């Protein structure tokens, strides 16, 4: 049962370093969403991607954050020059096609700690 | 004001009790209503979803939506210690495109044996 896979599960970075988070969607799913969960807060939408396209990045901070979903390989969420406030759990979700976008299946998350 | 409000709990109940979890929301454009279960240090797991108003039942779980009151509920019958987790409500609008989920902060449920 190949669910949504994320790696690494835990990532520690020093301030100023780059963090790369990877997400492989469920088999047959071509729509990927990234969410961030801060302590004591709900999940917040960041970006929605299809293969080779960013469809909506309205939840992404304007600077230092970028995402991609190449034709081959996993989706990548990249955070440049990390700061302590970036420490959070980052979850990836996938759905099988646009009209069923409300049925999103989540991965186990990557917990980023910035020291 | 948050778009979706959810009491963080914790809600403590004995095994076998009926549990009621609730969310309120402010945006009448929401059409899809989801409930996720999240165990500690894990990803959210989709339990069930409802479109528009009404009830939906799946085993021990029943979801209710009252759009006139902007209020949704999840009932868990015969609760088990394994139900101890954080329950997240999520909602999305009826767009022609993708559906961004808006989450509540989650209610922590503790079921004691």
mmCIF file with all atom_site columns, C-alpha atoms in Angstrom:
data_model
loop_
_atom_site.group_PDB
_atom_site.id
_atom_site.type_symbol
_atom_site.label_atom_id
_atom_site.label_alt_id
_atom_site.label_comp_id
_atom_site.label_asym_id
_atom_site.label_entity_id
_atom_site.label_seq_id
_atom_site.pdbx_PDB_ins_code
_atom_site.Cartn_x
_atom_site.Cartn_y
_atom_site.Cartn_z
_atom_site.occupancy
_atom_site.B_iso_or_equiv
_atom_site.pdbx_formal_charge
_atom_site.auth_seq_id
_atom_site.auth_comp_id
_atom_site.auth_asym_id
_atom_site.auth_atom_id
_atom_site.pdbx_PDB_model_num
ATOM 1   C CA . UNK A 1 1   ? 0.000   0.000  0.000   1.00 0.00 ? 1   UNK A CA 1
ATOM 2   C CA . UNK A 1 2   ? 2.090   2.874  -1.302  1.00 0.00 ? 2   UNK A CA 1
ATOM 3   C CA . UNK A 1 3   ? 0.810   5.904  0.554   1.00 0.00 ? 3   UNK A CA 1
ATOM 4   C CA . UNK A 1 4   ? 2.238   9.398  0.420   1.00 0.00 ? 4   UNK A CA 1
ATOM 5   C CA . UNK A 1 5   ? 5.927   9.277  1.258   1.00 0.00 ? 5   UNK A CA 1
ATOM 6   C CA . UNK A 1 6   ? 7.967   12.087 2.709   1.00 0.00 ? 6   UNK A CA 1
ATOM 7   C CA . UNK A 1 7   ? 11.621  12.322 3.534   1.00 0.00 ? 7   UNK A CA 1
ATOM 8   C CA . UNK A 1 8   ? 13.455  13.037 5.586   1.00 0.00 ? 8   UNK A CA 1
ATOM 9   C CA . UNK A 1 9   ? 11.161  12.518 8.566   1.00 0.00 ? 9   UNK A CA 1
ATOM 10  C CA . UNK A 1 10  ? 13.303  14.757 10.732  1.00 0.00 ? 10  UNK A CA 1
ATOM 11  C CA . UNK A 1 11  ? 15.610  17.508 9.565   1.00 0.00 ? 11  UNK A CA 1
ATOM 12  C CA . UNK A 1 12  ? 17.843  19.734 11.661  1.00 0.00 ? 12  UNK A CA 1
ATOM 13  C CA . UNK A 1 13  ? 19.341  22.837 10.111  1.00 0.00 ? 13  UNK A CA 1
ATOM 14  C CA . UNK A 1 14  ? 21.313  25.754 11.471  1.00 0.00 ? 14  UNK A CA 1
ATOM 15  C CA . UNK A 1 15  ? 20.090  29.258 10.794  1.00 0.00 ? 15  UNK A CA 1
ATOM 16  C CA . UNK A 1 16  ? 21.074  30.336 7.305   1.00 0.00 ? 16  UNK A CA 1
ATOM 17  C CA . UNK A 1 17  ? 21.244  26.839 5.813   1.00 0.00 ? 17  UNK A CA 1
ATOM 18  C CA . UNK A 1 18  ? 18.930  25.411 3.171   1.00 0.00 ? 18  UNK A CA 1
ATOM 19  C CA . UNK A 1 19  ? 16.255  22.798 3.840   1.00 0.00 ? 19  UNK A CA 1
ATOM 20  C CA . UNK A 1 20  ? 14.943  20.456 1.143   1.00 0.00 ? 20  UNK A CA 1
ATOM 21  C CA . UNK A 1 21  ? 11.821  18.432 1.831   1.00 0.00 ? 21  UNK A CA 1
ATOM 22  C CA . UNK A 1 22  ? 10.692  15.695 -0.534  1.00 0.00 ? 22  UNK A CA 1
ATOM 23  C CA . UNK A 1 23  ? 7.264   14.242 -1.224  1.00 0.00 ? 23  UNK A CA 1
ATOM 24  C CA . UNK A 1 24  ? 6.218   11.325 -3.403  1.00 0.00 ? 24  UNK A CA 1
ATOM 25  C CA . UNK A 1 25  ? 2.431   11.245 -3.924  1.00 0.00 ? 25  UNK A CA 1
ATOM 26  C CA . UNK A 1 26  ? 0.271   8.151  -3.740  1.00 0.00 ? 26  UNK A CA 1
ATOM 27  C CA . UNK A 1 27  ? 0.386   5.926  -6.792  1.00 0.00 ? 27  UNK A CA 1
ATOM 28  C CA . UNK A 1 28  ? -1.940  7.322  -9.413  1.00 0.00 ? 28  UNK A CA 1
ATOM 29  C CA . UNK A 1 29  ? -2.100  10.785 -7.838  1.00 0.00 ? 29  UNK A CA 1
ATOM 30  C CA . UNK A 1 30  ? -0.822  13.743 -9.805  1.00 0.00 ? 30  UNK A CA 1
ATOM 31  C CA . UNK A 1 31  ? -1.856  16.599 -7.519  1.00 0.00 ? 31  UNK A CA 1
ATOM 32  C CA . UNK A 1 32  ? 0.353   17.596 -4.602  1.00 0.00 ? 32  UNK A CA 1
ATOM 33  C CA . UNK A 1 33  ? -0.313  20.033 -1.770  1.00 0.00 ? 33  UNK A CA 1
ATOM 34  C CA . UNK A 1 34  ? 2.053   21.285 0.921   1.00 0.00 ? 34  UNK A CA 1
ATOM 35  C CA . UNK A 1 35  ? 0.856   22.346 4.363   1.00 0.00 ? 35  UNK A CA 1
ATOM 36  C CA . UNK A 1 36  ? 2.721   23.648 7.401   1.00 0.00 ? 36  UNK A CA 1
ATOM 37  C CA . UNK A 1 37  ? 1.753   22.896 10.996  1.00 0.00 ? 37  UNK A CA 1
ATOM 38  C CA . UNK A 1 38  ? 3.147   25.187 13.645  1.00 0.00 ? 38  UNK A CA 1
ATOM 39  C CA . UNK A 1 39  ? 2.971   24.205 17.338  1.00 0.00 ? 39  UNK A CA 1
ATOM 40  C CA . UNK A 1 40  ? -0.536  24.715 18.753  1.00 0.00 ? 40  UNK A CA 1
ATOM 41  C CA . UNK A 1 41  ? -1.837  25.750 15.323  1.00 0.00 ? 41  UNK A CA 1
ATOM 42  C CA . UNK A 1 42  ? -3.772  23.994 12.602  1.00 0.00 ? 42  UNK A CA 1
ATOM 43  C CA . UNK A 1 43  ? -2.389  23.032 9.251   1.00 0.00 ? 43  UNK A CA 1
ATOM 44  C CA . UNK A 1 44  ? -1.954  25.969 6.893   1.00 0.00 ? 44  UNK A CA 1
ATOM 45  C CA . UNK A 1 45  ? -2.013  25.590 3.124   1.00 0.00 ? 45  UNK A CA 1
ATOM 46  C CA . UNK A 1 46  ? 1.165   26.622 1.369   1.00 0.00 ? 46  UNK A CA 1
ATOM 47  C CA . UNK A 1 47  ? 1.153   25.545 -2.285  1.00 0.00 ? 47  UNK A CA 1
ATOM 48  C CA . UNK A 1 48  ? -0.618  23.312 -4.808  1.00 0.00 ? 48  UNK A CA 1
ATOM 49  C CA . UNK A 1 49  ? 1.246   21.715 -7.696  1.00 0.00 ? 49  UNK A CA 1
ATOM 50  C CA . UNK A 1 50  ? 0.612   19.437 -10.611 1.00 0.00 ? 50  UNK A CA 1
ATOM 51  C CA . UNK A 1 51  ? 3.385   17.867 -12.641 1.00 0.00 ? 51  UNK A CA 1
ATOM 52  C CA . UNK A 1 52  ? 5.702   20.668 -13.839 1.00 0.00 ? 52  UNK A CA 1
ATOM 53  C CA . UNK A 1 53  ? 3.211   23.362 -12.789 1.00 0.00 ? 53  UNK A CA 1
ATOM 54  C CA . UNK A 1 54  ? 2.615   25.505 -9.737  1.00 0.00 ? 54  UNK A CA 1
ATOM 55  C CA . UNK A 1 55  ? -1.135  26.059 -9.682  1.00 0.00 ? 55  UNK A CA 1
ATOM 56  C CA . UNK A 1 56  ? -1.512  28.124 -6.513  1.00 0.00 ? 56  UNK A CA 1
ATOM 57  C CA . UNK A 1 57  ? 1.159   29.351 -4.126  1.00 0.00 ? 57  UNK A CA 1
ATOM 58  C CA . UNK A 1 58  ? -0.968  31.844 -2.242  1.00 0.00 ? 58  UNK A CA 1
ATOM 59  C CA . UNK A 1 59  ? 0.043   30.360 1.114   1.00 0.00 ? 59  UNK A CA 1
ATOM 60  C CA . UNK A 1 60  ? 3.778   30.444 0.505   1.00 0.00 ? 60  UNK A CA 1
ATOM 61  C CA . UNK A 1 61  ? 5.896   33.126 2.163   1.00 0.00 ? 61  UNK A CA 1
ATOM 62  C CA . UNK A 1 62  ? 7.075   35.489 -0.553  1.00 0.00 ? 62  UNK A CA 1
ATOM 63  C CA . UNK A 1 63  ? 10.760  35.036 0.169   1.00 0.00 ? 63  UNK A CA 1
ATOM 64  C CA . UNK A 1 64  ? 13.025  32.039 0.766   1.00 0.00 ? 64  UNK A CA 1
ATOM 65  C CA . UNK A 1 65  ? 10.343  29.408 0.013   1.00 0.00 ? 65  UNK A CA 1
ATOM 66  C CA . UNK A 1 66  ? 9.917   27.624 -3.315  1.00 0.00 ? 66  UNK A CA 1
ATOM 67  C CA . UNK A 1 67  ? 8.332   24.413 -4.532  1.00 0.00 ? 67  UNK A CA 1
ATOM 68  C CA . UNK A 1 68  ? 8.516   22.241 -7.597  1.00 0.00 ? 68  UNK A CA 1
ATOM 69  C CA . UNK A 1 69  ? 7.020   19.023 -8.912  1.00 0.00 ? 69  UNK A CA 1
ATOM 70  C CA . UNK A 1 70  ? 9.144   17.891 -11.864 1.00 0.00 ? 70  UNK A CA 1
ATOM 71  C CA . UNK A 1 71  ? 8.054   15.515 -14.577 1.00 0.00 ? 71  UNK A CA 1
ATOM 72  C CA . UNK A 1 72  ? 10.145  12.799 -12.993 1.00 0.00 ? 72  UNK A CA 1
ATOM 73  C CA . UNK A 1 73  ? 10.776  12.420 -9.295  1.00 0.00 ? 73  UNK A CA 1
ATOM 74  C CA . UNK A 1 74  ? 9.254   13.749 -6.109  1.00 0.00 ? 74  UNK A CA 1
ATOM 75  C CA . UNK A 1 75  ? 7.895   17.157 -5.293  1.00 0.00 ? 75  UNK A CA 1
ATOM 76  C CA . UNK A 1 76  ? 10.415  19.349 -3.468  1.00 0.00 ? 76  UNK A CA 1
ATOM 77  C CA . UNK A 1 77  ? 9.756   22.120 -0.964  1.00 0.00 ? 77  UNK A CA 1
ATOM 78  C CA . UNK A 1 78  ? 12.869  24.254 -0.589  1.00 0.00 ? 78  UNK A CA 1
ATOM 79  C CA . UNK A 1 79  ? 13.492  26.734 2.188   1.00 0.00 ? 79  UNK A CA 1
ATOM 80  C CA . UNK A 1 80  ? 16.560  28.917 1.774   1.00 0.00 ? 80  UNK A CA 1
ATOM 81  C CA . UNK A 1 81  ? 18.376  30.653 4.620   1.00 0.00 ? 81  UNK A CA 1
ATOM 82  C CA . UNK A 1 82  ? 16.216  29.061 7.290   1.00 0.00 ? 82  UNK A CA 1
ATOM 83  C CA . UNK A 1 83  ? 15.285  30.976 10.439  1.00 0.00 ? 83  UNK A CA 1
ATOM 84  C CA . UNK A 1 84  ? 14.030  29.709 13.816  1.00 0.00 ? 84  UNK A CA 1
ATOM 85  C CA . UNK A 1 85  ? 10.451  30.587 12.861  1.00 0.00 ? 85  UNK A CA 1
ATOM 86  C CA . UNK A 1 86  ? 10.595  28.002 10.068  1.00 0.00 ? 86  UNK A CA 1
ATOM 87  C CA . UNK A 1 87  ? 10.681  25.213 12.674  1.00 0.00 ? 87  UNK A CA 1
ATOM 88  C CA . UNK A 1 88  ? 7.462   23.279 12.099  1.00 0.00 ? 88  UNK A CA 1
ATOM 89  C CA . UNK A 1 89  ? 6.023   20.066 10.714  1.00 0.00 ? 89  UNK A CA 1
ATOM 90  C CA . UNK A 1 90  ? 5.624   20.165 6.945   1.00 0.00 ? 90  UNK A CA 1
ATOM 91  C CA . UNK A 1 91  ? 3.050   17.853 5.456   1.00 0.00 ? 91  UNK A CA 1
ATOM 92  C CA . UNK A 1 92  ? 2.503   16.856 1.881   1.00 0.00 ? 92  UNK A CA 1
ATOM 93  C CA . UNK A 1 93  ? -0.866  15.614 0.633   1.00 0.00 ? 93  UNK A CA 1
ATOM 94  C CA . UNK A 1 94  ? -1.974  14.229 -2.708  1.00 0.00 ? 94  UNK A CA 1
ATOM 95  C CA . UNK A 1 95  ? -5.232  13.697 -4.554  1.00 0.00 ? 95  UNK A CA 1
ATOM 96  C CA . UNK A 1 96  ? -6.006  11.787 -7.702  1.00 0.00 ? 96  UNK A CA 1
ATOM 97  C CA . UNK A 1 97  ? -7.586  14.496 -9.815  1.00 0.00 ? 97  UNK A CA 1
ATOM 98  C CA . UNK A 1 98  ? -8.781  18.018 -9.577  1.00 0.00 ? 98  UNK A CA 1
ATOM 99  C CA . UNK A 1 99  ? -12.456 17.399 -9.015  1.00 0.00 ? 99  UNK A CA 1
ATOM 100 C CA . UNK A 1 100 ? -11.741 15.184 -6.030  1.00 0.00 ? 100 UNK A CA 1
ATOM 101 C CA . UNK A 1 101 ? -9.330  17.672 -4.517  1.00 0.00 ? 101 UNK A CA 1
ATOM 102 C CA . UNK A 1 102 ? -11.175 17.597 -1.212  1.00 0.00 ? 102 UNK A CA 1
ATOM 103 C CA . UNK A 1 103 ? -10.025 13.970 -0.732  1.00 0.00 ? 103 UNK A CA 1
ATOM 104 C CA . UNK A 1 104 ? -6.465  14.695 0.195   1.00 0.00 ? 104 UNK A CA 1
ATOM 105 C CA . UNK A 1 105 ? -4.257  11.993 1.664   1.00 0.00 ? 105 UNK A CA 1
ATOM 106 C CA . UNK A 1 106 ? -1.384  13.077 3.842   1.00 0.00 ? 106 UNK A CA 1
ATOM 107 C CA . UNK A 1 107 ? 2.129   11.823 4.310   1.00 0.00 ? 107 UNK A CA 1
ATOM 108 C CA . UNK A 1 108 ? 3.830   11.379 7.700   1.00 0.00 ? 108 UNK A CA 1
ATOM 109 C CA . UNK A 1 109 ? 5.404   14.807 7.569   1.00 0.00 ? 109 UNK A CA 1
ATOM 110 C CA . UNK A 1 110 ? 8.898   16.236 7.872   1.00 0.00 ? 110 UNK A CA 1
ATOM 111 C CA . UNK A 1 111 ? 9.716   17.858 11.194  1.00 0.00 ? 111 UNK A CA 1
ATOM 112 C CA . UNK A 1 112 ? 12.128  20.702 10.629  1.00 0.00 ? 112 UNK A CA 1
ATOM 113 C CA . UNK A 1 113 ? 14.100  22.059 13.538  1.00 0.00 ? 113 UNK A CA 1
ATOM 114 C CA . UNK A 1 114 ? 16.186  25.175 13.044  1.00 0.00 ? 114 UNK A CA 1
ATOM 115 C CA . UNK A 1 115 ? 18.906  25.695 15.648  1.00 0.00 ? 115 UNK A CA 1
ATOM 116 C CA . UNK B 2 1   ? -11.396 35.852 13.652  1.00 0.00 ? 1   UNK B CA 1
ATOM 117 C CA . UNK B 2 2   ? -10.341 32.450 12.333  1.00 0.00 ? 2   UNK B CA 1
ATOM 118 C CA . UNK B 2 3   ? -12.320 30.975 9.461   1.00 0.00 ? 3   UNK B CA 1
ATOM 119 C CA . UNK B 2 4   ? -12.658 27.681 11.353  1.00 0.00 ? 4   UNK B CA 1
ATOM 120 C CA . UNK B 2 5   ? -12.905 27.408 15.139  1.00 0.00 ? 5   UNK B CA 1
ATOM 121 C CA . UNK B 2 6   ? -12.336 24.212 17.093  1.00 0.00 ? 6   UNK B CA 1
ATOM 122 C CA . UNK B 2 7   ? -12.014 23.678 20.830  1.00 0.00 ? 7   UNK B CA 1
ATOM 123 C CA . UNK B 2 8   ? -8.497  22.333 21.481  1.00 0.00 ? 8   UNK B CA 1
ATOM 124 C CA . UNK B 2 9   ? -9.573  20.188 24.460  1.00 0.00 ? 9   UNK B CA 1
ATOM 125 C CA . UNK B 2 10  ? -8.367  17.869 25.788  1.00 0.00 ? 10  UNK B CA 1
ATOM 126 C CA . UNK B 2 11  ? -11.630 15.979 25.902  1.00 0.00 ? 11  UNK B CA 1
ATOM 127 C CA . UNK B 2 12  ? -11.386 13.037 28.311  1.00 0.00 ? 12  UNK B CA 1
ATOM 128 C CA . UNK B 2 13  ? -13.972 10.238 28.218  1.00 0.00 ? 13  UNK B CA 1
ATOM 129 C CA . UNK B 2 14  ? -14.197 6.662  29.511  1.00 0.00 ? 14  UNK B CA 1
ATOM 130 C CA . UNK B 2 15  ? -14.101 3.743  27.114  1.00 0.00 ? 15  UNK B CA 1
ATOM 131 C CA . UNK B 2 16  ? -17.511 3.081  25.558  1.00 0.00 ? 16  UNK B CA 1
ATOM 132 C CA . UNK B 2 17  ? -18.712 6.676  25.777  1.00 0.00 ? 17  UNK B CA 1
ATOM 133 C CA . UNK B 2 18  ? -20.225 8.580  22.863  1.00 0.00 ? 18  UNK B CA 1
ATOM 134 C CA . UNK B 2 19  ? -17.918 11.390 21.825  1.00 0.00 ? 19  UNK B CA 1
ATOM 135 C CA . UNK B 2 20  ? -19.046 14.614 20.182  1.00 0.00 ? 20  UNK B CA 1
ATOM 136 C CA . UNK B 2 21  ? -16.486 16.789 18.405  1.00 0.00 ? 21  UNK B CA 1
ATOM 137 C CA . UNK B 2 22  ? -17.467 20.094 16.830  1.00 0.00 ? 22  UNK B CA 1
ATOM 138 C CA . UNK B 2 23  ? -16.309 22.938 14.613  1.00 0.00 ? 23  UNK B CA 1
ATOM 139 C CA . UNK B 2 24  ? -17.825 26.249 13.694  1.00 0.00 ? 24  UNK B CA 1
ATOM 140 C CA . UNK B 2 25  ? -16.939 28.293 10.653  1.00 0.00 ? 25  UNK B CA 1
ATOM 141 C CA . UNK B 2 26  ? -17.587 31.750 9.323   1.00 0.00 ? 26  UNK B CA 1
ATOM 142 C CA . UNK B 2 27  ? -17.369 31.399 5.543   1.00 0.00 ? 27  UNK B CA 1
ATOM 143 C CA . UNK B 2 28  ? -20.635 30.341 3.913   1.00 0.00 ? 28  UNK B CA 1
ATOM 144 C CA . UNK B 2 29  ? -18.736 29.421 0.726   1.00 0.00 ? 29  UNK B CA 1
ATOM 145 C CA . UNK B 2 30  ? -17.477 26.182 2.307   1.00 0.00 ? 30  UNK B CA 1
ATOM 146 C CA . UNK B 2 31  ? -19.141 23.172 0.682   1.00 0.00 ? 31  UNK B CA 1
ATOM 147 C CA . UNK B 2 32  ? -16.965 20.162 1.579   1.00 0.00 ? 32  UNK B CA 1
ATOM 148 C CA . UNK B 2 33  ? -16.406 19.205 5.198   1.00 0.00 ? 33  UNK B CA 1
ATOM 149 C CA . UNK B 2 34  ? -13.759 16.703 6.234   1.00 0.00 ? 34  UNK B CA 1
ATOM 150 C CA . UNK B 2 35  ? -12.666 15.056 9.459   1.00 0.00 ? 35  UNK B CA 1
ATOM 151 C CA . UNK B 2 36  ? -9.087  13.913 9.924   1.00 0.00 ? 36  UNK B CA 1
ATOM 152 C CA . UNK B 2 37  ? -7.548  11.935 12.774  1.00 0.00 ? 37  UNK B CA 1
ATOM 153 C CA . UNK B 2 38  ? -3.947  12.642 13.708  1.00 0.00 ? 38  UNK B CA 1
ATOM 154 C CA . UNK B 2 39  ? -1.968  10.488 16.096  1.00 0.00 ? 39  UNK B CA 1
ATOM 155 C CA . UNK B 2 40  ? 0.964   12.055 17.852  1.00 0.00 ? 40  UNK B CA 1
ATOM 156 C CA . UNK B 2 41  ? 3.917   12.683 15.508  1.00 0.00 ? 41  UNK B CA 1
ATOM 157 C CA . UNK B 2 42  ? 2.003   11.250 12.533  1.00 0.00 ? 42  UNK B CA 1
ATOM 158 C CA . UNK B 2 43  ? 0.287   12.676 9.461   1.00 0.00 ? 43  UNK B CA 1
ATOM 159 C CA . UNK B 2 44  ? -3.467  13.392 9.367   1.00 0.00 ? 44  UNK B CA 1
ATOM 160 C CA . UNK B 2 45  ? -5.629  10.468 8.260   1.00 0.00 ? 45  UNK B CA 1
ATOM 161 C CA . UNK B 2 46  ? -8.841  11.194 6.353   1.00 0.00 ? 46  UNK B CA 1
ATOM 162 C CA . UNK B 2 47  ? -11.787 9.694  8.252   1.00 0.00 ? 47  UNK B CA 1
ATOM 163 C CA . UNK B 2 48  ? -14.717 10.924 6.213   1.00 0.00 ? 48  UNK B CA 1
ATOM 164 C CA . UNK B 2 49  ? -16.074 13.834 4.265   1.00 0.00 ? 49  UNK B CA 1
ATOM 165 C CA . UNK B 2 50  ? -19.502 15.316 3.663   1.00 0.00 ? 50  UNK B CA 1
ATOM 166 C CA . UNK B 2 51  ? -20.707 17.481 0.848   1.00 0.00 ? 51  UNK B CA 1
ATOM 167 C CA . UNK B 2 52  ? -23.058 20.325 1.828   1.00 0.00 ? 52  UNK B CA 1
ATOM 168 C CA . UNK B 2 53  ? -25.566 19.668 4.629   1.00 0.00 ? 53  UNK B CA 1
ATOM 169 C CA . UNK B 2 54  ? -26.699 16.379 6.098   1.00 0.00 ? 54  UNK B CA 1
ATOM 170 C CA . UNK B 2 55  ? -25.409 13.306 7.866   1.00 0.00 ? 55  UNK B CA 1
ATOM 171 C CA . UNK B 2 56  ? -22.988 10.597 6.861   1.00 0.00 ? 56  UNK B CA 1
ATOM 172 C CA . UNK B 2 57  ? -22.285 7.418  8.775   1.00 0.00 ? 57  UNK B CA 1
ATOM 173 C CA . UNK B 2 58  ? -19.291 5.092  8.561   1.00 0.00 ? 58  UNK B CA 1
ATOM 174 C CA . UNK B 2 59  ? -19.057 2.386  11.176  1.00 0.00 ? 59  UNK B CA 1
ATOM 175 C CA . UNK B 2 60  ? -18.773 3.988  14.608  1.00 0.00 ? 60  UNK B CA 1
ATOM 176 C CA . UNK B 2 61  ? -18.379 7.468  13.099  1.00 0.00 ? 61  UNK B CA 1
ATOM 177 C CA . UNK B 2 62  ? -21.146 9.880  12.101  1.00 0.00 ? 62  UNK B CA 1
ATOM 178 C CA . UNK B 2 63  ? -20.521 13.294 10.555  1.00 0.00 ? 63  UNK B CA 1
ATOM 179 C CA . UNK B 2 64  ? -23.165 16.012 10.613  1.00 0.00 ? 64  UNK B CA 1
ATOM 180 C CA . UNK B 2 65  ? -23.227 19.338 8.818   1.00 0.00 ? 65  UNK B CA 1
ATOM 181 C CA . UNK B 2 66  ? -25.624 22.179 9.608   1.00 0.00 ? 66  UNK B CA 1
ATOM 182 C CA . UNK B 2 67  ? -24.867 24.897 7.073   1.00 0.00 ? 67  UNK B CA 1
ATOM 183 C CA . UNK B 2 68  ? -27.570 27.206 8.413   1.00 0.00 ? 68  UNK B CA 1
ATOM 184 C CA . UNK B 2 69  ? -25.701 27.344 11.728  1.00 0.00 ? 69  UNK B CA 1
ATOM 185 C CA . UNK B 2 70  ? -22.241 26.973 10.181  1.00 0.00 ? 70  UNK B CA 1
ATOM 186 C CA . UNK B 2 71  ? -21.630 24.079 12.533  1.00 0.00 ? 71  UNK B CA 1
ATOM 187 C CA . UNK B 2 72  ? -20.264 20.600 11.928  1.00 0.00 ? 72  UNK B CA 1
ATOM 188 C CA . UNK B 2 73  ? -19.955 17.613 14.242  1.00 0.00 ? 73  UNK B CA 1
ATOM 189 C CA . UNK B 2 74  ? -18.279 14.225 14.404  1.00 0.00 ? 74  UNK B CA 1
ATOM 190 C CA . UNK B 2 75  ? -19.786 11.601 16.696  1.00 0.00 ? 75  UNK B CA 1
ATOM 191 C CA . UNK B 2 76  ? -17.858 8.530  17.768  1.00 0.00 ? 76  UNK B CA 1
ATOM 192 C CA . UNK B 2 77  ? -19.898 5.686  19.257  1.00 0.00 ? 77  UNK B CA 1
ATOM 193 C CA . UNK B 2 78  ? -18.472 3.080  21.619  1.00 0.00 ? 78  UNK B CA 1
ATOM 194 C CA . UNK B 2 79  ? -15.212 4.981  21.903  1.00 0.00 ? 79  UNK B CA 1
ATOM 195 C CA . UNK B 2 80  ? -12.016 2.946  22.313  1.00 0.00 ? 80  UNK B CA 1
ATOM 196 C CA . UNK B 2 81  ? -8.612  3.825  23.777  1.00 0.00 ? 81  UNK B CA 1
ATOM 197 C CA . UNK B 2 82  ? -7.267  3.522  20.221  1.00 0.00 ? 82  UNK B CA 1
ATOM 198 C CA . UNK B 2 83  ? -9.464  6.516  19.303  1.00 0.00 ? 83  UNK B CA 1
ATOM 199 C CA . UNK B 2 84  ? -7.214  8.708  21.465  1.00 0.00 ? 84  UNK B CA 1
ATOM 200 C CA . UNK B 2 85  ? -5.806  11.217 18.992  1.00 0.00 ? 85  UNK B CA 1
ATOM 201 C CA . UNK B 2 86  ? -6.267  14.758 17.753  1.00 0.00 ? 86  UNK B CA 1
ATOM 202 C CA . UNK B 2 87  ? -9.272  15.251 15.498  1.00 0.00 ? 87  UNK B CA 1
ATOM 203 C CA . UNK B 2 88  ? -9.042  17.952 12.855  1.00 0.00 ? 88  UNK B CA 1
ATOM 204 C CA . UNK B 2 89  ? -11.937 19.377 10.923  1.00 0.00 ? 89  UNK B CA 1
ATOM 205 C CA . UNK B 2 90  ? -11.205 20.761 7.462   1.00 0.00 ? 90  UNK B CA 1
ATOM 206 C CA . UNK B 2 91  ? -13.285 22.576 4.868   1.00 0.00 ? 91  UNK B CA 1
ATOM 207 C CA . UNK B 2 92  ? -13.039 23.643 1.276   1.00 0.00 ? 92  UNK B CA 1
ATOM 208 C CA . UNK B 2 93  ? -14.919 25.867 -1.121  1.00 0.00 ? 93  UNK B CA 1
ATOM 209 C CA . UNK B 2 94  ? -16.722 24.817 -4.219  1.00 0.00 ? 94  UNK B CA 1
ATOM 210 C CA . UNK B 2 95  ? -14.203 25.940 -6.810  1.00 0.00 ? 95  UNK B CA 1
ATOM 211 C CA . UNK B 2 96  ? -13.903 24.844 -10.377 1.00 0.00 ? 96  UNK B CA 1
ATOM 212 C CA . UNK B 2 97  ? -10.237 24.280 -9.679  1.00 0.00 ? 97  UNK B CA 1
ATOM 213 C CA . UNK B 2 98  ? -8.355  22.778 -6.802  1.00 0.00 ? 98  UNK B CA 1
ATOM 214 C CA . UNK B 2 99  ? -9.614  22.791 -3.272  1.00 0.00 ? 99  UNK B CA 1
ATOM 215 C CA . UNK B 2 100 ? -7.460  24.355 -0.614  1.00 0.00 ? 100 UNK B CA 1
ATOM 216 C CA . UNK B 2 101 ? -8.298  22.830 2.737   1.00 0.00 ? 101 UNK B CA 1
ATOM 217 C CA . UNK B 2 102 ? -8.825  25.170 5.698   1.00 0.00 ? 102 UNK B CA 1
ATOM 218 C CA . UNK B 2 103 ? -8.249  23.391 8.989   1.00 0.00 ? 103 UNK B CA 1
ATOM 219 C CA . UNK B 2 104 ? -9.347  23.878 12.552  1.00 0.00 ? 104 UNK B CA 1
ATOM 220 C CA . UNK B 2 105 ? -6.637  23.677 15.189  1.00 0.00 ? 105 UNK B CA 1
ATOM 221 C CA . UNK B 2 106 ? -7.788  20.206 16.285  1.00 0.00 ? 106 UNK B CA 1
ATOM 222 C CA . UNK B 2 107 ? -9.394  18.711 19.395  1.00 0.00 ? 107 UNK B CA 1
ATOM 223 C CA . UNK B 2 108 ? -7.340  16.315 21.463  1.00 0.00 ? 108 UNK B CA 1
ATOM 224 C CA . UNK B 2 109 ? -9.368  13.284 22.561  1.00 0.00 ? 109 UNK B CA 1
ATOM 225 C CA . UNK B 2 110 ? -8.327  10.964 25.384  1.00 0.00 ? 110 UNK B CA 1
ATOM 226 C CA . UNK B 2 111 ? -10.277 7.720  25.873  1.00 0.00 ? 111 UNK B CA 1
ATOM 227 C CA . UNK B 2 112 ? -9.398  5.959  29.105  1.00 0.00 ? 112 UNK B CA 1
ATOM 228 C CA . UNK B 2 113 ? -9.801  2.167  29.531  1.00 0.00 ? 113 UNK B CA 1
#
